[in-house]
Coordinates of N, CA and C in Angstrom, one line a residue:
D276 N -12.5 28.1 4.0 CA -11.5 29.0 2.7 C -10.6 27.6 2.4
Y277 N -10.9 27.3 1.4 CA -9.9 26.0 0.8 C -8.7 26.5 0.1
P278 N -8.0 27.8 -0.8 CA -7.4 28.5 -0.6 C -6.0 28.4 1.1
L279 N -7.1 28.8 1.5 CA -5.6 28.8 3.0 C -6.1 27.3 3.5
A280 N -6.0 26.6 3.1 CA -6.4 25.1 3.8 C -5.0 24.2 3.2
V281 N -5.4 24.9 1.9 CA -3.8 23.9 0.9 C -2.7 24.7 1.3
Q282 N -3.0 26.1 1.3 CA -1.5 26.8 1.8 C -1.1 26.0 3.3
L283 N -2.0 26.1 4.1 CA -1.4 25.9 5.2 C -1.0 23.6 5.3
L284 N -1.5 23.3 4.4 CA -1.0 22.0 4.2 C 0.2 22.2 3.1
E285 N 0.3 22.9 2.5 CA 1.9 22.8 2.0 C 3.0 23.6 2.6
D286 N 2.9 23.9 3.7 CA 3.7 24.3 5.1 C 3.7 23.8 5.7
N287 N 2.9 22.9 6.3 CA 2.9 22.1 7.1 C 2.4 20.9 7.5
A288 N 2.0 20.2 6.4 CA 1.7 18.4 6.1 C 3.0 17.6 6.2
M289 N 4.3 18.1 5.7 CA 5.4 17.6 5.7 C 6.0 17.1 6.7
D290 N 5.9 18.0 7.2 CA 7.1 18.4 9.1 C 6.1 17.4 10.1
T291 N 4.3 17.7 9.8 CA 3.8 16.9 10.6 C 3.9 15.1 10.3
I292 N 3.8 14.9 9.2 CA 4.4 13.7 8.2 C 5.7 13.1 9.3
M293 N 6.4 14.2 9.3 CA 7.8 13.7 9.1 C 8.4 13.5 10.7
Q294 N 6.9 13.4 11.8 CA 6.6 13.4 13.1 C 5.4 12.6 13.8
W295 N 6.0 11.9 12.2 CA 4.6 10.1 12.5 C 3.4 10.5 12.5
H296 N 3.0 12.2 13.1 CA 1.7 12.1 12.4 C 0.7 12.2 11.5
T297 N 0.6 10.6 10.7 CA -0.1 10.7 9.5 C -1.1 10.3 9.5
K298 N -2.2 10.3 10.5 CA -3.5 9.8 11.1 C -4.0 11.4 10.8
L299 N -3.5 12.3 11.2 CA -4.0 13.5 11.0 C -3.8 14.3 10.1
V300 N -2.3 14.0 8.9 CA -2.7 14.4 7.8 C -3.5 13.9 7.0
T301 N -3.8 12.5 7.3 CA -5.3 11.9 6.7 C -6.3 12.4 6.7
S302 N -6.5 12.8 7.8 CA -7.4 13.5 8.4 C -8.1 15.1 7.8
W303 N -6.8 15.9 8.2 CA -6.3 16.8 6.7 C -7.2 16.9 5.1
M304 N -6.4 15.7 4.7 CA -7.1 15.5 3.7 C -8.6 15.1 3.3
E305 N -9.5 14.8 4.3 CA -10.5 13.5 3.7 C -11.3 15.2 4.0
A306 N -10.9 15.9 4.7 CA -11.5 17.3 5.3 C -12.0 18.3 3.6
L307 N -10.8 18.0 2.6 CA -10.3 18.8 1.2 C -10.9 18.2 0.1
P308 N -12.1 18.7 -0.4 CA -12.4 18.4 -1.3 C -11.4 17.7 -2.5
P309 N -11.4 16.9 -3.6 CA -10.8 16.7 -4.4 C -10.4 17.3 -5.3
E310 N -11.0 17.7 -6.1 CA -10.5 18.9 -6.9 C -9.4 20.3 -6.4
W311 N -9.5 20.4 -4.8 CA -8.0 21.4 -4.7 C -6.7 20.5 -4.8
I312 N -7.6 19.3 -4.4 CA -5.9 18.5 -4.7 C -5.0 18.1 -6.0
S313 N -6.3 17.9 -7.1 CA -5.9 17.3 -7.6 C -4.4 18.0 -8.8
Q314 N -3.8 18.9 -9.0 CA -2.9 19.5 -9.8 C -1.8 20.5 -9.0
N315 N -2.1 20.4 -7.5 CA -1.1 20.5 -6.2 C -0.1 19.8 -6.1
P316 N 1.2 19.7 -7.1 CA 1.9 18.5 -6.3 C 2.2 18.8 -5.0
K317 N 2.8 19.8 -4.6 CA 2.7 19.8 -2.7 C 2.1 19.0 -2.1
V318 N 0.8 19.3 -2.2 CA -0.3 18.4 -1.5 C -0.3 17.0 -1.7
N319 N 0.0 17.2 -3.2 CA -0.3 15.2 -3.8 C 0.7 14.0 -3.2
F320 N 2.9 15.7 -3.2 CA 3.1 14.6 -2.1 C 3.1 14.2 -0.5
A321 N 2.3 15.1 0.0 CA 1.9 15.0 1.3 C 1.4 13.8 1.8
F322 N 0.3 13.6 0.7 CA -0.5 12.8 1.0 C 0.0 11.3 0.7
A323 N 0.7 11.4 -0.9 CA 1.5 9.9 -0.2 C 2.3 9.5 0.5
W324 N 3.5 10.4 1.1 CA 4.1 10.4 1.4 C 3.7 9.7 3.1
A325 N 2.4 10.0 3.4 CA 1.4 9.9 4.5 C 1.2 8.5 4.6
H326 N 0.7 7.9 3.0 CA 0.3 6.7 3.4 C 1.4 5.7 2.8
L327 N 2.3 5.6 2.1 CA 3.7 4.9 2.1 C 4.1 5.0 3.3
F328 N 4.3 6.2 4.9 CA 4.7 5.6 5.7 C 4.1 4.8 6.7
R329 N 3.3 4.7 6.2 CA 2.3 3.5 6.9 C 2.2 2.3 5.7
G330 N 3.3 2.3 4.9 CA 3.0 1.4 4.5 C 2.0 0.8 3.5
D331 N 1.0 1.8 2.8 CA -0.1 1.2 2.8 C 0.0 1.7 1.0
F332 N 0.5 1.3 0.1 CA 0.9 1.3 -1.0 C -0.6 1.7 -2.0
S333 N -1.6 1.0 -1.6 CA -2.4 1.0 -2.3 C -3.5 2.3 -1.9
Q334 N -3.5 3.0 -0.8 CA -4.2 4.0 -0.6 C -3.0 5.4 -1.0
A335 N -2.0 5.2 -1.5 CA -0.9 6.2 -1.9 C -1.1 5.6 -3.1
A336 N -1.4 5.2 -4.5 CA -1.8 4.5 -5.5 C -2.5 6.4 -6.4
P337 N -3.4 6.7 -6.2 CA -3.7 7.9 -6.7 C -3.1 9.2 -6.4
Y338 N -2.2 9.6 -5.7 CA -1.3 10.2 -4.7 C -0.6 10.2 -6.6
L339 N 0.2 8.7 -6.4 CA 0.8 8.6 -7.3 C 0.8 8.6 -8.2
H340 N -0.3 8.3 -9.2 CA -0.7 8.8 -11.0 C -1.4 10.7 -10.7
R341 N -1.6 10.6 -9.7 CA -1.9 12.7 -9.9 C -0.9 13.2 -10.0
L342 N 0.6 13.2 -9.2 CA 2.5 13.3 -9.6 C 2.4 13.1 -10.6
E343 N 2.2 11.1 -10.8 CA 3.1 11.5 -12.3 C 2.6 12.0 -13.9
T344 N 1.1 12.9 -13.8 CA 0.1 13.1 -14.6 C 0.8 14.3 -14.6
I345 N 1.0 15.0 -13.8 CA 1.6 16.5 -13.2 C 3.4 16.6 -13.8
F346 N 3.7 15.7 -13.7 CA 4.7 16.0 -13.8 C 5.1 15.6 -15.3
S347 N 4.4 15.1 -15.9 CA 4.3 14.2 -17.1 C 3.9 15.2 -18.1
E348 N 2.6 16.3 -18.0 CA 2.2 17.2 -18.5 C 3.0 18.7 -18.3
D349 N 2.9 18.9 -16.7 CA 3.6 20.4 -16.8 C 5.3 20.2 -16.6
D350 N 5.8 21.8 -17.1 CA 7.4 22.0 -17.0 C 7.7 22.0 -15.5
I351 N 8.0 20.9 -14.1 CA 8.1 22.3 -13.2 C 9.5 21.7 -13.1
H352 N 9.9 23.2 -12.9 CA 11.6 23.5 -12.7 C 12.5 23.5 -11.1
D353 N 11.3 23.0 -10.2 CA 11.5 23.4 -9.2 C 12.0 22.0 -8.5
P354 N 14.0 22.6 -8.2 CA 14.4 20.9 -8.2 C 14.1 20.4 -6.8
A355 N 13.9 21.2 -6.0 CA 13.0 21.2 -5.0 C 11.8 19.7 -5.6
L356 N 11.0 19.8 -6.2 CA 10.0 19.3 -6.0 C 10.7 18.0 -7.3
Q357 N 11.1 17.9 -8.1 CA 12.3 17.6 -8.9 C 13.4 16.1 -7.9
A358 N 13.5 16.6 -7.0 CA 13.9 16.0 -6.1 C 13.6 15.2 -5.4
E359 N 11.9 15.5 -5.1 CA 11.8 14.6 -4.4 C 10.2 13.8 -5.2
W360 N 10.1 14.4 -6.4 CA 9.6 13.3 -7.4 C 10.3 11.6 -7.7
L361 N 11.3 12.3 -7.7 CA 12.9 11.3 -8.0 C 13.3 10.6 -6.5
T362 N 12.9 10.9 -5.3 CA 13.2 10.2 -4.0 C 11.8 9.0 -3.8
L363 N 11.2 10.1 -4.4 CA 9.6 8.9 -4.1 C 9.6 7.7 -5.7
Q364 N 9.8 7.9 -6.3 CA 10.1 6.4 -7.4 C 11.5 5.7 -7.0
A365 N 12.5 6.3 -6.6 CA 13.2 5.6 -6.3 C 13.0 4.6 -4.7
E366 N 11.9 5.9 -4.0 CA 11.2 4.7 -2.4 C 10.6 3.4 -3.4
L367 N 9.5 3.6 -4.5 CA 8.8 2.5 -5.0 C 9.5 1.4 -5.6
L368 N 10.1 1.8 -5.9 CA 11.5 0.7 -7.0 C 12.1 -0.1 -5.7
S369 N 12.7 0.5 -5.4 CA 13.4 -0.4 -4.1 C 13.1 -1.6 -3.2
F370 N 11.2 -0.7 -3.1 CA 10.1 -1.8 -2.5 C 9.9 -2.9 -3.6
Q371 N 10.0 -2.7 -4.7 CA 9.8 -3.8 -5.4 C 11.4 -4.4 -6.1
G372 N 11.9 -4.3 -5.2 CA 13.2 -5.1 -6.0 C 13.7 -4.7 -6.4
R373 N 13.7 -3.2 -7.9 CA 14.5 -3.0 -8.7 C 15.8 -1.8 -7.6
S374 N 16.1 -2.8 -7.2 CA 17.4 -2.0 -6.1 C 18.3 -1.3 -7.1
E375 N 18.9 -1.4 -8.4 CA 20.1 -0.4 -9.2 C 19.6 0.7 -9.6
Q376 N 18.1 0.7 -10.3 CA 17.4 1.4 -11.0 C 17.5 2.2 -9.5
S377 N 16.7 2.0 -8.4 CA 16.1 3.1 -7.0 C 17.5 3.6 -7.1
I378 N 19.0 2.8 -6.9 CA 19.9 4.0 -6.3 C 19.9 5.1 -7.3
T379 N 20.4 4.7 -9.1 CA 20.4 6.2 -10.1 C 19.3 6.7 -9.6
L380 N 18.4 6.9 -9.3 CA 17.1 7.9 -9.3 C 17.3 8.4 -8.2
V381 N 17.7 7.8 -6.5 CA 17.3 8.8 -5.6 C 19.1 9.3 -5.8
Q382 N 20.3 9.0 -6.0 CA 21.8 10.0 -6.4 C 21.0 11.0 -7.6
R383 N 20.5 10.8 -8.0 CA 19.9 12.5 -9.0 C 19.3 13.2 -8.3
A384 N 18.6 12.4 -7.4 CA 17.8 13.6 -6.6 C 19.0 14.5 -5.5
L385 N 19.8 13.4 -4.9 CA 20.7 14.0 -4.0 C 21.2 14.9 -4.5
E386 N 21.7 15.5 -6.0 CA 22.7 16.0 -6.6 C 21.4 17.2 -6.8
I387 N 20.4 17.5 -6.8 CA 19.7 18.5 -6.9 C 19.1 19.3 -6.2
V388 N 18.5 18.3 -4.8 CA 17.4 18.7 -4.2 C 19.0 20.6 -3.5
P389 N 17.8 21.2 -2.9 CA 18.1 22.1 -2.4 C 18.3 22.1 -0.4
E390 N 19.5 23.1 -0.3 CA 19.4 22.3 1.8 C 18.3 22.6 1.9
Q391 N 17.3 23.9 1.4 CA 16.3 24.1 2.4 C 15.3 23.2 1.9
A392 N 15.2 22.3 1.1 CA 14.4 20.9 1.2 C 14.9 20.4 1.7
S393 N 15.0 20.2 3.4 CA 15.5 19.3 4.2 C 15.0 18.1 4.3
Y394 N 13.4 18.0 4.2 CA 12.9 16.3 4.8 C 13.0 15.0 3.7
V395 N 13.1 16.5 1.9 CA 13.7 15.2 1.1 C 15.0 14.7 0.9
Q396 N 16.0 16.0 1.4 CA 17.1 15.2 1.1 C 17.8 14.4 2.7
G397 N 16.7 14.0 3.4 CA 16.4 12.7 4.3 C 15.8 12.0 4.1
Q398 N 14.7 12.2 3.3 CA 13.8 11.4 2.8 C 14.8 10.3 1.8
A399 N 15.8 10.9 1.1 CA 16.5 10.4 0.4 C 18.2 9.4 0.8
Y400 N 18.7 10.1 1.5 CA 19.8 9.4 2.7 C 19.1 8.2 2.7
L401 N 17.6 8.3 3.6 CA 17.4 7.0 4.4 C 17.0 6.3 3.3
C402 N 16.1 6.2 1.6 CA 16.0 5.5 0.7 C 17.3 5.2 0.1
L403 N 18.4 5.6 0.0 CA 19.7 5.5 -0.3 C 20.4 4.0 0.3
A404 N 20.3 3.9 2.0 CA 20.3 3.4 3.3 C 19.8 1.7 2.8
T405 N 18.6 1.8 3.5 CA 17.8 1.0 3.3 C 17.6 0.4 1.8
T406 N 18.2 0.9 0.6 CA 18.7 0.1 -0.2 C 20.3 -0.2 -0.4
H407 N 20.7 -0.4 -0.4 CA 21.7 -0.7 0.0 C 22.0 -1.8 1.0
E408 N 21.6 -1.6 1.8 CA 20.8 -2.9 3.3 C 20.1 -4.0 2.1
Q409 N 19.6 -3.5 1.7 CA 19.0 -4.9 0.8 C 19.7 -5.1 -0.4
M410 N 20.4 -4.7 -1.2 CA 21.8 -4.8 -1.7 C 22.9 -6.1 -1.3
G411 N 23.2 -5.8 0.1 CA 23.8 -6.9 1.2 C 25.1 -5.8 1.2
E412 N 25.3 -4.3 1.2 CA 26.6 -3.6 0.9 C 26.0 -3.4 1.9
Y413 N 26.9 -3.9 3.1 CA 26.9 -3.3 4.5 C 27.4 -1.9 4.4
T414 N 28.7 -1.8 4.6 CA 29.6 -0.6 4.8 C 28.7 -0.2 4.4
R415 N 28.3 0.0 3.0 CA 28.1 1.4 2.1 C 26.6 2.1 3.1
A416 N 25.6 0.9 3.4 CA 24.3 0.8 4.2 C 24.9 1.7 5.5
V417 N 26.2 1.4 6.1 CA 25.7 1.6 7.8 C 26.9 3.6 7.0
E418 N 27.5 4.0 6.6 CA 27.8 5.1 6.2 C 26.6 5.8 6.1
V419 N 25.8 5.6 5.1 CA 24.7 6.2 4.8 C 23.7 5.9 5.6
Y420 N 23.6 5.5 6.9 CA 22.2 5.6 7.5 C 23.0 6.5 8.7
Q421 N 24.2 6.5 8.8 CA 24.9 7.3 10.2 C 25.3 8.8 9.4
K422 N 25.0 9.1 7.9 CA 24.5 10.3 7.8 C 22.7 10.5 7.4
F423 N 22.1 9.9 7.5 CA 20.5 9.7 7.7 C 20.1 10.6 9.0
I424 N 20.6 9.8 9.6 CA 21.0 10.3 11.3 C 21.3 11.5 11.9
W425 N 22.2 11.8 11.3 CA 23.1 13.1 11.7 C 22.3 14.2 10.8
H426 N 21.7 13.8 9.3 CA 21.1 15.0 9.0 C 19.5 15.1 10.1
E427 N 18.9 13.9 10.1 CA 18.2 14.3 10.8 C 17.9 15.0 11.8
R428 N 19.1 14.6 13.2 CA 19.3 15.3 14.5 C 19.5 16.6 14.1
A429 N 20.6 16.8 13.4 CA 20.3 18.1 12.9 C 19.0 19.3 13.1
A430 N 18.3 18.7 11.8 CA 17.4 19.2 11.1 C 16.2 19.0 12.7
G431 N 16.2 18.1 13.5 CA 15.4 18.3 14.8 C 14.3 17.6 14.4
R432 N 13.7 16.3 14.3 CA 13.5 15.3 13.9 C 13.7 14.5 14.6
L433 N 13.7 14.5 15.5 CA 13.5 13.2 16.7 C 13.3 12.1 16.3
V434 N 11.9 11.7 15.8 CA 11.4 10.8 15.1 C 11.9 9.8 14.5
S435 N 12.6 10.9 13.3 CA 12.9 10.3 11.7 C 14.4 9.9 12.5
E436 N 15.1 10.7 13.5 CA 16.5 10.2 13.8 C 16.4 8.9 14.8
I437 N 15.6 8.7 15.2 CA 15.2 7.4 16.2 C 14.8 6.6 15.2
S438 N 14.3 6.7 14.0 CA 14.0 5.6 13.3 C 14.8 4.8 12.5
G439 N 16.0 6.4 12.1 CA 17.0 5.4 11.2 C 17.6 5.0 12.5
T440 N 18.0 5.6 13.5 CA 18.9 4.7 14.8 C 18.5 3.0 14.9
A441 N 17.4 2.8 14.9 CA 16.8 1.2 14.9 C 17.2 1.1 13.6
G442 N 17.4 1.5 13.0 CA 17.2 0.2 11.3 C 18.8 0.3 11.2
L443 N 19.9 1.0 11.5 CA 21.2 1.0 11.9 C 21.3 0.1 12.4
A444 N 21.3 0.2 14.1 CA 21.4 -0.7 15.3 C 20.7 -2.4 14.4
I445 N 19.7 -2.2 14.3 CA 18.8 -3.1 14.2 C 20.1 -4.4 12.8
M446 N 20.2 -3.3 11.5 CA 21.5 -3.7 10.9 C 22.9 -5.0 11.4
A447 N 22.9 -4.1 12.1 CA 24.4 -4.1 13.1 C 24.4 -5.4 13.8
L448 N 23.2 -5.7 14.3 CA 23.0 -7.0 15.4 C 23.2 -8.0 14.2
H449 N 22.6 -7.6 13.0 CA 22.3 -8.7 11.7 C 23.6 -9.0 11.9
H450 N 24.8 -8.8 11.3 CA 25.8 -8.7 10.6 C 27.5 -9.2 11.9
G451 N 26.3 -9.0 13.1 CA 27.4 -9.5 14.1 C 28.2 -8.4 14.9
Q452 N 27.9 -7.1 14.5 CA 29.0 -6.2 14.8 C 28.4 -5.9 16.1
L453 N 28.0 -5.6 16.7 CA 27.0 -5.7 18.4 C 27.6 -4.4 19.0
H454 N 29.9 -3.9 18.6 CA 29.7 -2.9 19.1 C 29.2 -1.6 18.7
L455 N 29.1 -1.5 17.5 CA 28.3 -0.7 16.7 C 26.9 -0.4 17.1
A456 N 25.8 -2.3 16.9 CA 24.8 -1.5 17.9 C 24.5 -0.7 19.0
F457 N 25.2 -1.8 19.6 CA 25.0 -1.1 21.1 C 26.1 0.9 21.3
Q458 N 26.4 1.1 20.9 CA 26.9 2.4 20.1 C 26.2 3.4 19.5
T459 N 25.1 2.1 18.6 CA 24.2 3.8 18.2 C 22.9 3.5 19.0
A460 N 22.7 2.5 19.5 CA 21.6 2.4 20.6 C 21.8 3.6 21.7
L461 N 23.1 3.8 22.2 CA 23.4 4.8 23.3 C 23.0 6.2 22.5
Q462 N 23.2 6.2 21.3 CA 24.0 8.1 21.2 C 21.6 7.9 21.1
A463 N 20.6 7.4 20.3 CA 19.7 6.9 20.2 C 18.7 7.2 21.8
L464 N 19.4 6.7 23.1 CA 19.0 6.9 24.3 C 19.0 8.8 24.3
D465 N 20.1 9.1 24.0 CA 21.4 9.9 24.6 C 20.1 11.1 24.2
S466 N 19.9 10.7 22.6 CA 18.7 11.8 21.3 C 17.4 11.9 22.2
I467 N 17.2 11.2 22.8 CA 15.5 10.6 23.7 C 15.8 11.2 24.8
E468 N 16.9 11.2 25.5 CA 16.9 12.1 26.7 C 17.0 13.9 26.7
R469 N 17.8 13.7 25.8 CA 18.0 15.9 25.8 C 16.4 16.2 25.2
A470 N 15.5 15.2 24.5 CA 14.7 15.9 23.6 C 13.2 16.2 25.2
R471 N 13.7 15.0 26.0 CA 12.3 14.9 27.5 C 12.8 15.9 28.5
V472 N 14.5 16.4 28.5 CA 15.1 17.1 29.1 C 14.1 18.5 29.0
A473 N 14.8 19.0 27.5 CA 14.3 20.3 26.7 C 12.9 20.6 27.3
L474 N 12.0 19.0 27.3 CA 10.1 19.3 26.9 C 10.0 19.8 28.9

C-alpha cells in the first residue's frame, strides 16, 4: 500500500529524523519504489535531511536534485515547503563556506516559516547559529544558539536540544567563556535528568 506508506512518511519521517533515527528513515526509503518518491517534496526533504544529518552529502544529492526540479517546475505556494527549501539551500551554502549567501537565505526562511512547521524553524535557527559561528560573529552566534536551544526544548526534541547545547558549550570554551560553557552544560544535564525521570 504505497500511497499509505508515503502518507506515513510525510507525517512521521522528520520527527523520527529529529530524534536522530536516520538509519531507520533510510531503511524506509529503501523499501519504497523510486517512482513514489520522485515528485513528493516532503519525502524528498526527509531523505535529504536524513543523509545531511549524517554528513553524507553524496547520498543526499539525488534528493536535492529532485527538490531543485520540483521547485523550479512547480508553482509551490506552501510557505512551510518554501521555508524548508530555503533552509536546506542555506545549509549547503554554509557548508561550502558561502556564509553571507547562507545568512540571506535562512533569514528569508525565518520570515515566512509558519509556526506549525516547528522543525523547519529549528533547523533555520541552527543553520543561522553555526553560520554566524563560522563567520567569527561570536555574540550573534551565542544569541541564536540560545534561541535554537529554547525552541527545541519547547518542542520536546531533546536530542536536538542537547546537540545545540553541545555546540554552544564547545564554542564558549573555544572563546574562553568558561562560565557560559558551564551554565550551558548544566542546563543540558538538567534536561537529560528531567527526561530520564519522565521515562
